[in-house]
Amino acid sequence: MRDFARDDSAWADFLISKAALILASVVFFAALFNLIASFKGLETREKLDFLALDFKTAVDEVGSSNSQVETQQGFQEKFQSGSQDEFRESSYCFSEQEIFRDLPFAGDIKVRVSGEYVCLEAESGERSFRAVKPFAFRVLPLDESILHEKLSEEFGAPGNEEIPLTADYSEIRAFLQALGAEEAVLNPNENISLKKEFIYMKDEEGVSAFGCVLVYQ
C-alpha cells in the first residue's frame, strides 16, 4: 500500500477509473430513465388514441342506420315497421370512461369536434399529446334548433318533415359541409348529446330524407 500511495500514476489511474465508473452509471441511469419515460409516453398516447376511437365509435353507432338518402315512402315504411334505429339518440361523457381517469392529464384534455373528426389534445410537462379520429358519417357540431334555424336562413325552410327544403341536394350538401367545417370545443366533464337528425327535401320525385349526427352540449 505504501508503494501504491507513493505511486502518483496509480492514484491517477484509480481516480480516473472511479470517475469513469460514476460517469457510466450516470449515463446508464439517464438512458434507463429516458427509456421508461418513452414507454410511459407511448402508453399515454395509446390511451388517448383509444379514447378518441371510443368517442368516434359512439358517434358512428348513432349514425350507422339509414346513412343514404331514401324516398319518403321507404322512410315511412321503415318507421311503421318499428325500426327505431332511425331515431337513435345517445350521450357520451369522457370523464365517465375509466381510461380517461387513468390519463395523467385527464383534467386538461381539450375536446374539439368538427363535421369530419374528433380531436383530443393535452400537455403533460413538456410533452404534447394529440389523437384524431375521422367520423364515418355526416356530423354537425350543433343542436337541432340551430341546424334548422341556419337552414331557414339559407334556404327559406327549416328542412323538417312539415316544411322540407326545395333546393338541390348538391347545394344542401355543400352548405352542410361548410357548417361542419366549424369546430366546437366540448367540455369532457359534461355529457355530450349525440342525436340522429333527418333533413327533408322535396323535388319533382317527391319528398326524401337524409340523416346526420348532431354532436353538442
Coordinates of C-alpha atoms in Angstrom, one line a residue:
M1 CA 0.0 0.0 0.0
R2 CA 2.9 2.4 0.8
D3 CA 4.2 1.8 -2.7
F4 CA 0.8 2.3 -4.1
A5 CA 0.3 5.5 -2.1
R6 CA 3.7 6.9 -3.4
D7 CA 2.8 6.0 -7.0
D8 CA 1.1 9.1 -8.3
S9 CA 0.3 7.4 -11.6
A10 CA -1.5 4.6 -9.8
W11 CA -3.6 7.1 -7.9
A12 CA -4.4 8.9 -11.1
D13 CA -5.5 5.6 -12.8
F14 CA -7.6 4.8 -9.7
L15 CA -9.4 8.1 -9.7
I16 CA -9.9 8.0 -13.5
S17 CA -11.4 4.5 -13.2
K18 CA -13.7 5.7 -10.4
A19 CA -14.8 8.8 -12.4
A20 CA -15.4 6.6 -15.5
L21 CA -17.5 4.2 -13.4
I22 CA -19.5 7.1 -12.0
L23 CA -20.0 8.6 -15.4
A24 CA -21.0 5.3 -16.9
S25 CA -23.6 4.9 -14.1
V26 CA -25.0 8.3 -14.7
V27 CA -25.3 7.7 -18.4
F28 CA -26.9 4.3 -17.8
F29 CA -29.5 5.6 -15.4
A30 CA -30.2 8.6 -17.6
A31 CA -30.8 6.2 -20.5
L32 CA -32.9 4.0 -18.4
F33 CA -35.0 7.0 -17.2
N34 CA -35.5 8.2 -20.8
L35 CA -36.5 4.7 -21.9
I36 CA -39.0 4.4 -19.1
A37 CA -40.3 7.9 -20.0
S38 CA -40.6 6.9 -23.6
F39 CA -42.6 3.8 -22.7
K40 CA -44.8 5.9 -20.4
G41 CA -45.4 8.5 -23.2
L42 CA -46.2 5.7 -25.7
E43 CA -48.7 4.2 -23.3
T44 CA -50.3 7.6 -22.7
R45 CA -50.6 8.2 -26.5
E46 CA -52.2 4.8 -26.9
K47 CA -54.7 5.6 -24.1
L48 CA -55.6 9.0 -25.7
D49 CA -55.9 7.3 -29.1
F50 CA -58.2 4.7 -27.7
L51 CA -60.3 7.3 -26.0
A52 CA -60.7 9.2 -29.3
L53 CA -61.6 6.0 -31.0
D54 CA -64.2 5.2 -28.4
F55 CA -65.9 8.5 -28.9
K56 CA -65.8 8.1 -32.7
T57 CA -67.4 4.7 -32.3
A58 CA -70.2 6.1 -30.2
V59 CA -70.9 8.8 -32.8
D60 CA -70.7 6.3 -35.7
E61 CA -73.2 4.0 -33.9
V62 CA -75.8 6.7 -33.8
G63 CA -75.3 7.4 -37.5
S64 CA -74.9 3.8 -38.6
S65 CA -78.5 3.3 -39.8
N66 CA -80.0 5.0 -42.8
S67 CA -76.9 6.9 -43.9
Q68 CA -78.2 7.1 -47.5
V69 CA -80.8 9.4 -49.0
E70 CA -84.1 7.5 -49.3
T71 CA -87.6 8.2 -50.5
Q72 CA -90.3 9.3 -48.2
Q73 CA -92.2 6.1 -48.9
G74 CA -89.3 3.9 -47.9
F75 CA -88.7 6.1 -44.8
Q76 CA -92.3 5.8 -43.7
E77 CA -92.2 2.0 -44.3
K78 CA -89.2 1.6 -42.0
F79 CA -90.8 3.8 -39.4
Q80 CA -94.1 2.0 -39.4
S81 CA -92.3 -1.4 -39.3
G82 CA -90.9 -0.4 -35.9
S83 CA -87.3 0.3 -36.8
Q84 CA -86.5 2.8 -34.1
D85 CA -82.8 2.7 -35.0
E86 CA -83.7 5.6 -37.4
F87 CA -84.2 7.9 -34.4
R88 CA -81.4 7.0 -32.2
E89 CA -80.3 9.4 -29.5
S90 CA -77.5 8.9 -27.1
S91 CA -75.0 10.7 -24.9
Y92 CA -71.3 10.4 -24.1
C93 CA -69.2 11.7 -21.2
F94 CA -65.4 11.4 -21.3
S95 CA -65.0 11.7 -17.6
E96 CA -67.1 8.6 -17.1
Q97 CA -64.7 6.5 -19.1
E98 CA -62.2 4.5 -17.0
I99 CA -59.4 5.1 -19.5
F100 CA -60.0 8.9 -19.2
R101 CA -59.5 8.8 -15.5
D102 CA -56.2 6.8 -16.0
L103 CA -54.7 9.6 -18.0
P104 CA -52.2 11.8 -16.1
F105 CA -53.7 14.9 -17.7
A106 CA -57.4 14.0 -17.6
G107 CA -58.5 17.4 -16.3
D108 CA -56.6 19.2 -19.1
I109 CA -57.8 17.4 -22.2
K110 CA -59.2 19.6 -24.9
V111 CA -62.0 18.0 -27.0
R112 CA -62.6 19.5 -30.4
V113 CA -65.3 18.2 -32.8
S114 CA -65.9 19.2 -36.4
G115 CA -68.0 17.6 -39.1
E116 CA -65.2 15.4 -40.1
Y117 CA -63.2 14.4 -36.9
V118 CA -62.8 14.4 -33.2
C119 CA -59.5 15.7 -31.9
L120 CA -58.2 15.2 -28.3
E121 CA -55.2 17.3 -27.2
A122 CA -53.3 17.6 -23.9
E123 CA -50.0 18.5 -22.5
S124 CA -48.0 16.8 -19.7
G125 CA -44.9 18.5 -18.6
E126 CA -43.0 19.5 -21.8
R127 CA -44.7 16.9 -23.9
S128 CA -47.8 17.3 -26.1
F129 CA -50.3 14.6 -26.9
R130 CA -52.8 14.5 -29.7
A131 CA -55.3 12.0 -31.1
V132 CA -57.5 12.5 -34.2
K133 CA -60.2 10.1 -35.5
P134 CA -62.4 10.7 -38.6
F135 CA -66.1 10.1 -38.4
A136 CA -67.7 7.6 -40.8
F137 CA -71.0 9.6 -41.1
R138 CA -72.0 13.2 -41.7
V139 CA -71.6 15.1 -38.4
L140 CA -72.6 18.6 -37.4
P141 CA -71.3 20.1 -34.1
L142 CA -74.6 21.9 -33.2
D143 CA -78.1 21.1 -31.9
E144 CA -81.3 20.6 -34.0
S145 CA -82.7 24.1 -33.3
I146 CA -79.6 25.8 -34.5
L147 CA -79.4 23.5 -37.5
H148 CA -83.0 24.2 -38.7
E149 CA -82.5 27.9 -38.0
K150 CA -79.5 28.0 -40.2
L151 CA -81.3 26.0 -42.9
S152 CA -84.2 28.5 -42.8
E153 CA -81.8 31.4 -43.1
E154 CA -80.0 29.8 -46.1
F155 CA -82.9 28.1 -48.0
G156 CA -86.1 29.7 -46.6
A157 CA -87.3 26.4 -45.0
P158 CA -86.2 24.5 -41.8
G159 CA -85.9 21.2 -43.6
N160 CA -88.2 19.3 -41.3
E161 CA -91.0 17.0 -42.2
E162 CA -93.6 19.7 -42.3
I163 CA -91.6 22.2 -44.4
P164 CA -88.9 20.3 -46.4
L165 CA -86.2 22.1 -48.4
T166 CA -86.6 22.7 -52.1
A167 CA -83.0 23.3 -53.0
D168 CA -80.8 20.9 -55.0
Y169 CA -79.2 18.2 -52.9
S170 CA -75.7 19.3 -54.0
E171 CA -76.4 22.8 -52.7
I172 CA -77.7 21.4 -49.3
R173 CA -74.7 19.1 -49.0
A174 CA -72.2 22.0 -49.7
F175 CA -73.9 24.1 -47.1
L176 CA -73.8 21.3 -44.5
Q177 CA -70.1 20.8 -45.3
A178 CA -69.5 24.4 -44.6
L179 CA -71.3 24.1 -41.3
G180 CA -69.3 21.1 -40.3
A181 CA -66.0 22.9 -41.0
E182 CA -66.5 24.9 -37.9
E183 CA -65.1 23.3 -34.8
A184 CA -66.9 23.1 -31.5
V185 CA -64.9 22.9 -28.2
L186 CA -66.6 20.5 -25.8
N187 CA -66.3 20.0 -22.0
P188 CA -65.0 16.5 -21.3
N189 CA -66.6 16.6 -17.8
E190 CA -70.1 17.2 -19.1
N191 CA -72.5 15.0 -21.1
I192 CA -72.3 15.3 -24.9
S193 CA -75.5 14.7 -26.8
L194 CA -75.4 12.5 -29.9
K195 CA -78.6 12.7 -31.9
K196 CA -79.6 11.4 -35.3
E197 CA -81.4 14.2 -37.1
F198 CA -83.2 13.9 -40.5
I199 CA -83.3 16.7 -43.1
Y200 CA -86.2 16.6 -45.5
M201 CA -86.0 17.8 -49.1
K202 CA -88.7 17.9 -51.8
D203 CA -88.2 17.7 -55.6
E204 CA -90.3 16.6 -58.6
E205 CA -90.0 13.0 -57.5
G206 CA -91.4 13.7 -54.1
V207 CA -90.0 14.0 -50.5
S208 CA -86.8 12.3 -49.4
A209 CA -84.8 12.5 -46.2
F210 CA -81.2 12.0 -45.2
G211 CA -79.6 11.8 -41.8
C212 CA -76.8 13.5 -40.0
V213 CA -75.5 13.1 -36.4
L214 CA -75.7 16.2 -34.2
V215 CA -72.9 16.5 -31.6
Y216 CA -73.4 19.2 -29.0
Q217 CA -73.7 20.1 -25.3

